[in-house]
mmCIF file of C-alpha atoms and ligand atoms in Angstrom:
data_model
loop_
_atom_site.group_PDB
_atom_site.id
_atom_site.type_symbol
_atom_site.label_atom_id
_atom_site.label_comp_id
_atom_site.label_asym_id
_atom_site.label_seq_id
_atom_site.Cartn_x
_atom_site.Cartn_y
_atom_site.Cartn_z
ATOM 1 C CA UNK A 9 115.282 132.717 67.420
ATOM 2 C CA UNK A 10 116.049 131.615 70.940
ATOM 3 C CA UNK A 11 112.502 132.506 71.903
ATOM 4 C CA UNK A 12 111.056 130.433 69.070
ATOM 5 C CA UNK A 13 113.220 127.468 69.991
ATOM 6 C CA UNK A 14 111.997 127.622 73.551
ATOM 7 C CA UNK A 15 108.415 127.705 72.343
ATOM 8 C CA UNK A 16 108.943 124.698 70.103
ATOM 9 C CA UNK A 17 110.625 122.777 72.891
ATOM 10 C CA UNK A 18 107.842 123.669 75.311
ATOM 11 C CA UNK A 19 105.214 122.587 72.785
ATOM 12 C CA UNK A 20 107.000 119.300 72.154
ATOM 13 C CA UNK A 21 107.343 118.537 75.840
ATOM 14 C CA UNK A 22 103.749 119.532 76.427
ATOM 15 C CA UNK A 23 102.208 117.412 73.687
ATOM 16 C CA UNK A 24 104.588 114.541 74.426
ATOM 17 C CA UNK A 25 103.510 114.213 78.028
ATOM 18 C CA UNK A 26 99.851 114.663 77.140
ATOM 19 C CA UNK A 27 100.137 111.830 74.645
ATOM 20 C CA UNK A 28 102.027 109.643 77.079
ATOM 21 C CA UNK A 29 99.420 110.262 79.786
ATOM 22 C CA UNK A 30 96.545 109.444 77.473
ATOM 23 C CA UNK A 31 98.179 106.263 76.292
ATOM 24 C CA UNK A 32 99.049 105.163 79.811
ATOM 25 C CA UNK A 33 95.428 105.586 80.869
ATOM 26 C CA UNK A 34 94.095 103.675 77.881
ATOM 27 C CA UNK A 35 96.650 100.880 78.164
ATOM 28 C CA UNK A 36 96.592 100.465 81.930
ATOM 29 C CA UNK A 37 93.936 97.798 82.495
ATOM 30 C CA UNK A 38 94.878 95.840 79.391
ATOM 31 C CA UNK A 39 98.573 95.979 80.251
ATOM 32 C CA UNK A 40 98.055 95.051 83.879
ATOM 33 C CA UNK A 41 95.882 92.131 82.838
ATOM 34 C CA UNK A 42 98.867 90.720 80.925
ATOM 35 C CA UNK A 43 101.710 91.682 83.253
ATOM 36 C CA UNK A 44 99.944 90.565 86.458
ATOM 37 C CA UNK A 45 99.401 87.033 85.087
ATOM 38 C CA UNK A 46 95.587 87.231 84.761
ATOM 39 C CA UNK A 47 95.902 86.331 81.083
ATOM 40 C CA UNK A 48 97.535 82.992 81.948
ATOM 41 C CA UNK A 49 94.264 81.624 83.349
ATOM 42 C CA UNK A 50 91.520 83.834 81.949
ATOM 43 C CA UNK A 51 92.953 83.939 78.423
ATOM 44 C CA UNK A 52 93.282 86.693 75.842
ATOM 45 C CA UNK A 53 90.916 89.602 76.591
ATOM 46 C CA UNK A 54 89.211 87.549 79.302
ATOM 47 C CA UNK A 55 87.508 85.460 76.662
ATOM 48 C CA UNK A 56 89.442 82.209 76.496
ATOM 49 C CA UNK A 57 89.945 80.641 79.935
ATOM 50 C CA UNK A 58 92.585 77.886 79.983
ATOM 51 C CA UNK A 59 90.194 75.466 81.640
ATOM 52 C CA UNK A 60 86.492 75.189 80.791
ATOM 53 C CA UNK A 61 85.683 75.588 84.493
ATOM 54 C CA UNK A 62 87.449 78.984 84.746
ATOM 55 C CA UNK A 63 85.274 82.069 84.282
ATOM 56 C CA UNK A 64 85.174 84.365 81.269
ATOM 57 C CA UNK A 65 85.676 87.946 82.375
ATOM 58 C CA UNK A 66 85.041 90.005 79.235
ATOM 59 C CA UNK A 67 82.076 92.335 79.540
ATOM 60 C CA UNK A 68 81.499 91.724 83.237
ATOM 61 C CA UNK A 69 80.325 94.856 85.026
ATOM 62 C CA UNK A 70 83.210 96.620 86.731
ATOM 63 C CA UNK A 71 81.749 96.885 90.238
ATOM 64 C CA UNK A 72 81.004 93.178 90.397
ATOM 65 C CA UNK A 73 84.395 92.146 88.938
ATOM 66 C CA UNK A 74 86.263 94.448 91.318
ATOM 67 C CA UNK A 75 84.414 93.063 94.342
ATOM 68 C CA UNK A 76 85.187 89.479 93.292
ATOM 69 C CA UNK A 77 88.878 90.328 92.917
ATOM 70 C CA UNK A 78 88.935 91.925 96.359
ATOM 71 C CA UNK A 79 87.065 88.996 97.919
ATOM 72 C CA UNK A 80 89.328 86.419 96.315
ATOM 73 C CA UNK A 81 92.375 88.408 97.435
ATOM 74 C CA UNK A 82 91.118 88.715 101.031
ATOM 75 C CA UNK A 83 89.783 85.166 101.215
ATOM 76 C CA UNK A 84 86.164 86.308 101.727
ATOM 77 C CA UNK A 85 85.332 84.365 98.563
ATOM 78 C CA UNK A 86 86.822 80.940 99.006
ATOM 79 C CA UNK A 87 86.100 77.687 97.250
ATOM 80 C CA UNK A 88 88.066 75.015 95.428
ATOM 81 C CA UNK A 89 88.616 77.216 92.418
ATOM 82 C CA UNK A 90 89.557 80.462 94.130
ATOM 83 C CA UNK A 91 92.602 78.630 95.521
ATOM 84 C CA UNK A 92 94.052 78.790 92.008
ATOM 85 C CA UNK A 93 93.809 82.576 91.770
ATOM 86 C CA UNK A 94 94.469 83.753 95.322
ATOM 87 C CA UNK A 95 98.270 83.266 95.210
ATOM 88 C CA UNK A 96 98.691 85.870 92.442
ATOM 89 C CA UNK A 97 96.508 88.554 93.987
ATOM 90 C CA UNK A 98 99.329 90.078 96.033
ATOM 91 C CA UNK A 99 100.569 91.324 92.651
ATOM 92 C CA UNK A 100 97.712 93.828 92.290
ATOM 93 C CA UNK A 101 96.766 96.852 94.393
ATOM 94 C CA UNK A 102 93.189 98.113 94.783
ATOM 95 C CA UNK A 103 93.842 100.770 92.125
ATOM 96 C CA UNK A 104 95.208 98.173 89.726
ATOM 97 C CA UNK A 105 92.232 95.863 90.298
ATOM 98 C CA UNK A 106 89.972 98.844 89.577
ATOM 99 C CA UNK A 107 91.833 99.577 86.316
ATOM 100 C CA UNK A 108 91.565 95.952 85.213
ATOM 101 C CA UNK A 109 87.869 95.787 86.141
ATOM 102 C CA UNK A 110 87.152 98.992 84.194
ATOM 103 C CA UNK A 111 88.956 97.607 81.163
ATOM 104 C CA UNK A 112 87.228 94.187 81.341
ATOM 105 C CA UNK A 113 83.846 95.935 81.419
ATOM 106 C CA UNK A 114 84.601 97.618 78.079
ATOM 107 C CA UNK A 115 85.133 94.261 76.316
ATOM 108 C CA UNK A 116 82.364 92.520 74.433
HETATM 109 C C1 HEC B 229 95.965 80.534 88.304
HETATM 110 C C2 HEC B 229 94.769 80.912 87.567
HETATM 111 C C3 HEC B 229 94.221 82.310 87.748
HETATM 112 C C4 HEC B 229 94.903 83.508 87.670
HETATM 113 C C5 HEC B 229 96.402 83.732 87.452
HETATM 114 C C6 HEC B 229 93.911 84.551 87.848
HETATM 115 N N1 HEC B 229 92.670 84.009 88.003
HETATM 116 FE FE1 HEC B 229 90.922 85.019 88.233
HETATM 117 N N2 HEC B 229 89.953 83.300 88.588
HETATM 118 C C7 HEC B 229 90.496 82.034 88.477
HETATM 119 C C8 HEC B 229 89.484 81.064 88.839
HETATM 120 C C9 HEC B 229 89.688 79.558 88.832
HETATM 121 C C10 HEC B 229 88.322 81.777 89.186
HETATM 122 C C11 HEC B 229 86.993 81.210 89.671
HETATM 123 C C12 HEC B 229 87.010 81.195 91.170
HETATM 124 C C13 HEC B 229 85.812 80.507 91.785
HETATM 125 O O1 HEC B 229 85.333 79.526 91.203
HETATM 126 O O2 HEC B 229 85.356 80.959 92.848
HETATM 127 C C14 HEC B 229 88.646 83.191 88.998
HETATM 128 C C15 HEC B 229 87.750 84.214 89.193
HETATM 129 C C16 HEC B 229 87.978 85.521 88.841
HETATM 130 C C17 HEC B 229 86.994 86.577 88.887
HETATM 131 C C18 HEC B 229 85.528 86.433 89.278
HETATM 132 C C19 HEC B 229 84.706 86.038 88.080
HETATM 133 C C20 HEC B 229 83.239 85.908 88.395
HETATM 134 O O3 HEC B 229 82.468 85.819 87.429
HETATM 135 O O4 HEC B 229 82.829 85.884 89.549
HETATM 136 C C21 HEC B 229 87.606 87.715 88.457
HETATM 137 C C22 HEC B 229 86.978 89.079 88.279
HETATM 138 C C23 HEC B 229 88.987 87.380 88.184
HETATM 139 N N3 HEC B 229 89.180 86.041 88.407
HETATM 140 C C24 HEC B 229 89.945 88.273 87.775
HETATM 141 C C25 HEC B 229 91.307 87.977 87.740
HETATM 142 C C26 HEC B 229 92.336 88.976 87.571
HETATM 143 C C27 HEC B 229 92.088 90.454 87.372
HETATM 144 C C28 HEC B 229 93.531 88.310 87.629
HETATM 145 C C29 HEC B 229 94.921 88.912 87.564
HETATM 146 C C30 HEC B 229 95.248 89.850 88.614
HETATM 147 C C31 HEC B 229 93.242 86.903 87.793
HETATM 148 N N4 HEC B 229 91.894 86.747 87.861
HETATM 149 C C32 HEC B 229 94.208 85.908 87.843
HETATM 150 C C33 HEC B 229 91.776 81.726 88.077
HETATM 151 C C34 HEC B 229 92.821 82.648 87.950
#
Protein backbone atom coordinates (compact mmCIF):
# COMPACT_ATOMS: atom_id res chain seq x y z
CA UNK A 1 0.00 0.00 0.00
CA UNK A 2 2.77 2.37 0.93
CA UNK A 3 4.46 1.56 -2.36
CA UNK A 4 1.30 2.31 -4.33
CA UNK A 5 0.83 5.60 -2.52
CA UNK A 6 4.35 6.63 -3.38
CA UNK A 7 3.74 5.77 -7.01
CA UNK A 8 0.54 7.80 -7.11
CA UNK A 9 2.23 10.75 -5.46
CA UNK A 10 5.16 10.54 -7.86
CA UNK A 11 2.79 10.37 -10.84
CA UNK A 12 0.82 13.36 -9.59
CA UNK A 13 3.92 15.44 -9.02
CA UNK A 14 5.30 14.38 -12.37
CA UNK A 15 2.23 15.20 -14.43
CA UNK A 16 1.59 18.36 -12.41
CA UNK A 17 4.96 19.87 -13.19
CA UNK A 18 4.79 18.78 -16.82
CA UNK A 19 1.44 20.53 -17.16
CA UNK A 20 2.68 23.62 -15.37
CA UNK A 21 5.76 23.78 -17.61
CA UNK A 22 3.72 23.42 -20.77
CA UNK A 23 1.29 26.10 -19.71
CA UNK A 24 4.05 28.48 -18.68
CA UNK A 25 5.67 28.12 -22.09
CA UNK A 26 2.41 28.68 -23.95
CA UNK A 27 1.35 31.62 -21.79
CA UNK A 28 4.70 33.37 -21.56
CA UNK A 29 4.65 35.79 -24.49
CA UNK A 30 0.96 36.56 -24.12
CA UNK A 31 1.31 37.10 -20.38
CA UNK A 32 4.42 39.23 -20.68
CA UNK A 33 2.73 41.35 -23.32
CA UNK A 34 0.06 42.25 -20.75
CA UNK A 35 2.17 42.48 -17.60
CA UNK A 36 4.99 44.51 -19.20
CA UNK A 37 2.55 47.23 -20.35
CA UNK A 38 2.84 46.56 -24.12
CA UNK A 39 -0.93 46.09 -24.27
CA UNK A 40 -1.52 49.65 -23.04
CA UNK A 41 -0.25 51.12 -26.32
CA UNK A 42 -0.41 48.30 -28.85
CA UNK A 43 -3.83 47.05 -27.75
CA UNK A 44 -5.31 43.60 -27.28
CA UNK A 45 -3.28 40.95 -29.14
CA UNK A 46 -1.25 43.67 -30.86
CA UNK A 47 -4.20 44.48 -33.07
CA UNK A 48 -5.75 47.62 -31.63
CA UNK A 49 -3.18 50.37 -31.03
CA UNK A 50 -4.45 53.20 -28.81
CA UNK A 51 -3.44 55.81 -31.35
CA UNK A 52 -3.82 55.40 -35.11
CA UNK A 53 -0.14 56.30 -35.52
CA UNK A 54 1.04 53.42 -33.28
CA UNK A 55 1.98 50.18 -35.04
CA UNK A 56 0.01 46.95 -35.10
CA UNK A 57 2.22 44.08 -34.01
CA UNK A 58 0.11 40.97 -34.64
CA UNK A 59 1.61 38.64 -37.21
CA UNK A 60 4.90 40.49 -37.53
CA UNK A 61 7.81 38.13 -38.09
CA UNK A 62 9.62 37.39 -34.84
CA UNK A 63 13.16 38.28 -35.93
CA UNK A 64 12.11 41.70 -37.16
CA UNK A 65 9.94 42.45 -34.09
CA UNK A 66 12.70 41.36 -31.71
CA UNK A 67 15.27 43.57 -33.45
CA UNK A 68 12.94 46.58 -33.28
CA UNK A 69 12.39 46.01 -29.56
CA UNK A 70 16.13 45.79 -28.96
CA UNK A 71 16.81 48.89 -31.07
CA UNK A 72 14.11 50.91 -29.34
CA UNK A 73 15.43 49.77 -25.96
CA UNK A 74 19.04 50.67 -26.82
CA UNK A 75 18.15 53.90 -28.62
CA UNK A 76 19.52 52.68 -31.98
CA UNK A 77 16.02 53.25 -33.36
CA UNK A 78 15.03 56.73 -32.32
CA UNK A 79 12.36 59.03 -33.64
CA UNK A 80 9.47 61.04 -32.24
CA UNK A 81 7.38 57.96 -31.67
CA UNK A 82 9.97 55.66 -30.14
CA UNK A 83 10.21 58.16 -27.26
CA UNK A 84 6.81 56.87 -26.13
CA UNK A 85 7.95 53.25 -25.87
CA UNK A 86 11.56 53.52 -24.73
CA UNK A 87 10.77 54.29 -21.06
CA UNK A 88 9.06 50.91 -20.54
CA UNK A 89 11.73 48.78 -22.18
CA UNK A 90 13.78 48.38 -19.00
CA UNK A 91 10.91 46.11 -17.91
CA UNK A 92 11.84 43.39 -20.42
CA UNK A 93 14.97 41.26 -20.74
CA UNK A 94 16.26 39.89 -24.06
CA UNK A 95 14.63 36.52 -23.29
CA UNK A 96 11.32 38.19 -22.52
CA UNK A 97 11.44 40.25 -25.72
CA UNK A 98 12.12 37.01 -27.61
CA UNK A 99 9.10 35.33 -25.97
CA UNK A 100 6.85 38.26 -26.84
CA UNK A 101 8.15 38.39 -30.42
CA UNK A 102 7.57 34.65 -30.86
CA UNK A 103 4.03 35.00 -29.55
CA UNK A 104 3.23 38.07 -31.71
CA UNK A 105 4.37 36.15 -34.80
CA UNK A 106 1.76 33.45 -34.13
CA UNK A 107 -1.12 35.97 -34.23
CA UNK A 108 -3.10 36.64 -37.37
C1 LIG B 1 3.73 54.09 -24.34
C2 LIG B 1 3.34 53.36 -25.54
C3 LIG B 1 4.07 52.08 -25.87
C4 LIG B 1 4.32 51.00 -25.04
C5 LIG B 1 4.00 50.86 -23.55
C6 LIG B 1 4.99 50.01 -25.86
N1 LIG B 1 5.11 50.44 -27.14
FE1 LIG B 1 5.91 49.42 -28.70
N2 LIG B 1 5.77 51.05 -29.86
C7 LIG B 1 5.15 52.24 -29.51
C8 LIG B 1 5.29 53.17 -30.61
C9 LIG B 1 4.73 54.58 -30.62
C10 LIG B 1 6.02 52.53 -31.63
C11 LIG B 1 6.45 53.10 -32.97
C12 LIG B 1 7.83 53.66 -32.82
C13 LIG B 1 8.32 54.41 -34.04
O1 LIG B 1 7.50 55.06 -34.70
O2 LIG B 1 9.53 54.33 -34.33
C14 LIG B 1 6.29 51.18 -31.13
C15 LIG B 1 6.95 50.22 -31.85
C16 LIG B 1 7.05 48.90 -31.48
C17 LIG B 1 7.60 47.84 -32.30
C18 LIG B 1 8.11 47.98 -33.73
C19 LIG B 1 6.97 47.83 -34.71
C20 LIG B 1 7.41 47.92 -36.14
O3 LIG B 1 6.59 47.58 -37.00
O4 LIG B 1 8.53 48.32 -36.44
C21 LIG B 1 7.51 46.69 -31.58
C22 LIG B 1 7.91 45.30 -32.03
C23 LIG B 1 6.96 47.03 -30.29
N3 LIG B 1 6.67 48.37 -30.26
C24 LIG B 1 6.76 46.15 -29.26
C25 LIG B 1 6.44 46.54 -27.96
C26 LIG B 1 6.49 45.65 -26.82
C27 LIG B 1 6.86 44.19 -26.88
C28 LIG B 1 6.15 46.41 -25.73
C29 LIG B 1 6.11 45.96 -24.28
C30 LIG B 1 7.37 45.50 -23.73
C31 LIG B 1 5.85 47.74 -26.20
N4 LIG B 1 6.04 47.78 -27.54
C32 LIG B 1 5.42 48.77 -25.38
C33 LIG B 1 4.50 52.50 -28.33
C34 LIG B 1 4.57 51.70 -27.18
